[in-house]
Each structure stands twice: as structure tokens, then as C-alpha cells.
């Protein structure tokens, strides 16, 4: 009972540590989003102010031009008034020429097209346009690793997309979801219908295994690889367990799962080469799984570009 109590106390501390670390990462991710929005706001307002200055300068030039015309017209009127006072004959003689000069110098009375601020350029579907632009900076990783399933000798990246082996075990609880013999980790989301695909970068790892397994497959002990595992593996050290063994040193492996058709296919997306296909009938929820036996180099799940269609 004392041992159980001690394990429970360690679990409480681990939960607290998990929450604190996750909160920090949440704040970091939201800060990136906030900074992106601040940058977009600043850029949009800067463009608006530049157009404002440009349009105001155009109006200023037209005002200066108008003032010049008004001044010229005032001088002409003053001259005509002086001529009218002096001699009617001289006034009538000079009048046609004076009127011609006034008409030639008269500016166009209408405002030029496009003189006003193009308001809709800045406000038209502003949130949607920013969201679409955000797609160029946001990555969508189709599979995220579940740290609560990772063997204690596996180290996951902060974004939960890559895994590295370590001889030093991590101080984690021995919860039921966690592997305790095989150095494996599961994806965080299970599949029980439809088609799913993900690419894994394997070029940095010298020994690896990846594929899918059932949610009910035993993760404790040595029975995990005996059944309900569909995978490919690269094992130059002869430690092969149960998967389809690939001989070539690959850069990437693509996993294509068609749950309804009962197929799991593996291919090399770099050379577009088919590696192997398993065909069966799935009745249980399937989880992606990954095993890495390289202490320095990692397996990494590759992101895909976020688009309106796949969103």
C-alpha cells in the first residue's frame, strides 16, 4: 500500500508537471498567432495610411493648381475692371482675347476618378483574407504522438511530431496506456473508418519500425508484436520483430490506411515506389505507431500544407 501511495504521489507530480509544461507551450503557440495578427494589422494600416497620403497629395496638387487658376482669373478680372473704367473702346477691343485666356486656363470642374480611399480593399472579408494568408505559415501534421503511450526510453519533441531513443529512461508513470517493453509510441488519434495518410521522415534513424496497430493490442509485456500489427521496418542489426522488412535505406515512408477496404499500404514518396500492402478486415480502432531505436537521430512525422480544401 505504501508503494502504491508513493506511485500515486509521483503521478500527481507528473500531472502537475504536464499541465505546467502544456500551458507554457499553449501560450507560446498563441503568442505566435497573436504576433502574426499584429503584423497583419500593422501592414494593413500602413497600406491604408500610404494610400491616404497619396490621395491627400493628389488633392493638395489639385488645390495648388486651383489656387493658381483663381489667382490668374483674379488678375484678369482686375485688368478688365481697369479697362472698363478707362475706356469702353479699349475694353471691347481687348475683351475677346481676355475671354479666350480665361477659357483656356479654366480647369476641369469634375473630380478625378479614384480620388477617394478604396475602403473595400481593406475591409472586404478582412478576417477571411487574413485566415487564408495564415495558411502559408501554419502547418498541419496529420498524426500527433501521444506522450502518455511512449516507452520511458523514448523522447518526444515539444510539438509531439518526432521521437528519439534514449538509454536513460524518462521519469514517467507506468500508466496502462504506456509501452513498457517495446520502444514504441502511438498516435494520439485512432481511426475506425475512412482513408488516412501520413509521411514519416526516417532518413536520420538507423533502426525503425512504423505502421498501425489496434487499440486493444496489449502494450505491456512482450506480446505486442505477436498480433494486430501491420508495419514496415528497417533493421540492419537483425532485431526484426514482425513487420515487413525493407532493405533499402529510405528517406521517407508514406502510410496509406483505407479502413473500410481493409488495407494498409507503405510506399516511398521520394521515388514513388510501392513497398508493401497488408490486406485484412479491420474491426477495432487503429492507431498509428512508431518505434525508434536510434539514440541520436529521430523519426519525424511530416506536416502538410494547410489549404481551404483539406481544412
Tab-separated table of N, CA and C in Angstrom, residues 141-143 189 191 195-201 210-212 253-257 264-267 269 286-290 301-302 304:
chain	number	residue	atom	x	y	z
A	141	UNK	N	0.023	18.779	-39.160
A	141	UNK	CA	0.635	17.456	-39.089
A	141	UNK	C	-0.474	16.432	-38.900
A	142	UNK	N	-0.628	15.492	-39.829
A	142	UNK	CA	-1.785	14.581	-39.793
A	142	UNK	C	-1.798	13.630	-38.612
A	143	UNK	N	-0.631	13.345	-38.026
A	143	UNK	CA	-0.561	12.467	-36.852
A	143	UNK	C	0.271	13.162	-35.782
A	189	UNK	N	-4.614	10.012	-32.094
A	189	UNK	CA	-5.969	9.836	-32.628
A	189	UNK	C	-6.093	8.476	-33.288
A	191	UNK	N	-8.388	5.601	-35.633
A	191	UNK	CA	-9.232	5.624	-36.839
A	191	UNK	C	-10.100	4.369	-36.866
A	195	UNK	N	-10.286	6.928	-45.057
A	195	UNK	CA	-8.909	6.817	-45.534
A	195	UNK	C	-8.049	7.864	-44.836
A	196	UNK	N	-6.815	7.498	-44.556
A	196	UNK	CA	-5.893	8.377	-43.840
A	196	UNK	C	-4.489	8.145	-44.386
A	197	UNK	N	-3.694	9.217	-44.380
A	197	UNK	CA	-2.346	9.123	-44.929
A	197	UNK	C	-1.405	10.035	-44.150
A	198	UNK	N	-0.166	9.580	-43.963
A	198	UNK	CA	0.856	10.414	-43.320
A	198	UNK	C	2.234	9.969	-43.793
A	199	UNK	N	3.140	10.940	-43.857
A	199	UNK	CA	4.530	10.691	-44.265
A	199	UNK	C	5.429	10.794	-43.044
A	200	UNK	N	6.409	9.898	-42.986
A	200	UNK	CA	7.357	9.878	-41.874
A	200	UNK	C	8.768	9.971	-42.429
A	201	UNK	N	9.522	10.947	-41.926
A	201	UNK	CA	10.924	11.066	-42.304
A	201	UNK	C	11.738	10.094	-41.462
A	210	UNK	N	7.393	1.281	-38.166
A	210	UNK	CA	6.208	2.137	-38.118
A	210	UNK	C	5.066	1.498	-38.877
A	211	UNK	N	3.864	1.809	-38.445
A	211	UNK	CA	2.672	1.252	-39.079
A	211	UNK	C	1.440	1.559	-38.257
A	212	UNK	N	0.529	0.584	-38.154
A	212	UNK	CA	-0.688	0.749	-37.359
A	212	UNK	C	-0.897	-0.491	-36.502
A	253	UNK	N	8.817	7.440	-45.581
A	253	UNK	CA	7.857	6.355	-45.779
A	253	UNK	C	6.460	6.953	-45.690
A	254	UNK	N	5.616	6.619	-46.658
A	254	UNK	CA	4.219	7.063	-46.646
A	254	UNK	C	3.329	5.899	-46.225
A	255	UNK	N	2.437	6.183	-45.290
A	255	UNK	CA	1.478	5.187	-44.827
A	255	UNK	C	0.100	5.594	-45.335
A	256	UNK	N	-0.556	4.687	-46.059
A	256	UNK	CA	-1.909	4.922	-46.555
A	256	UNK	C	-2.825	3.867	-45.952
A	257	UNK	N	-3.743	4.330	-45.110
A	257	UNK	CA	-4.694	3.434	-44.456
A	257	UNK	C	-6.079	3.618	-45.060
A	264	UNK	N	-3.551	-1.534	-45.579
A	264	UNK	CA	-2.520	-0.611	-45.111
A	264	UNK	C	-1.367	-0.720	-46.102
A	265	UNK	N	-1.084	0.374	-46.807
A	265	UNK	CA	-0.042	0.362	-47.842
A	265	UNK	C	1.102	1.267	-47.421
A	266	UNK	N	2.306	0.839	-47.771
A	266	UNK	CA	3.514	1.595	-47.480
A	266	UNK	C	4.241	1.847	-48.785
A	267	UNK	N	4.747	3.078	-48.946
A	267	UNK	CA	5.452	3.441	-50.179
A	267	UNK	C	6.547	4.440	-49.867
A	269	UNK	N	7.613	7.927	-50.936
A	269	UNK	CA	7.095	9.078	-51.685
A	269	UNK	C	8.168	9.823	-52.467
A	286	UNK	N	-7.917	1.672	-35.032
A	286	UNK	CA	-6.497	1.568	-35.357
A	286	UNK	C	-5.764	2.844	-34.948
A	287	UNK	N	-4.564	2.661	-34.407
A	287	UNK	CA	-3.709	3.785	-34.032
A	287	UNK	C	-2.384	3.688	-34.791
A	288	UNK	N	-1.885	4.799	-35.328
A	288	UNK	CA	-0.515	4.799	-35.866
A	288	UNK	C	0.472	4.507	-34.734
A	289	UNK	N	1.522	3.753	-35.029
A	289	UNK	CA	2.555	3.545	-34.023
A	289	UNK	C	3.926	3.702	-34.656
A	290	UNK	N	4.896	4.047	-33.798
A	290	UNK	CA	6.249	4.351	-34.246
A	290	UNK	C	7.238	3.772	-33.238
A	301	UNK	N	7.266	12.938	-38.139
A	301	UNK	CA	6.053	12.972	-38.954
A	301	UNK	C	6.016	14.301	-39.681
A	302	UNK	N	5.886	14.259	-40.990
A	302	UNK	CA	5.994	15.467	-41.803
A	302	UNK	C	4.653	16.199	-41.895
A	304	UNK	N	1.770	18.752	-43.578
A	304	UNK	CA	1.227	19.051	-44.905
A	304	UNK	C	0.750	20.482	-44.891
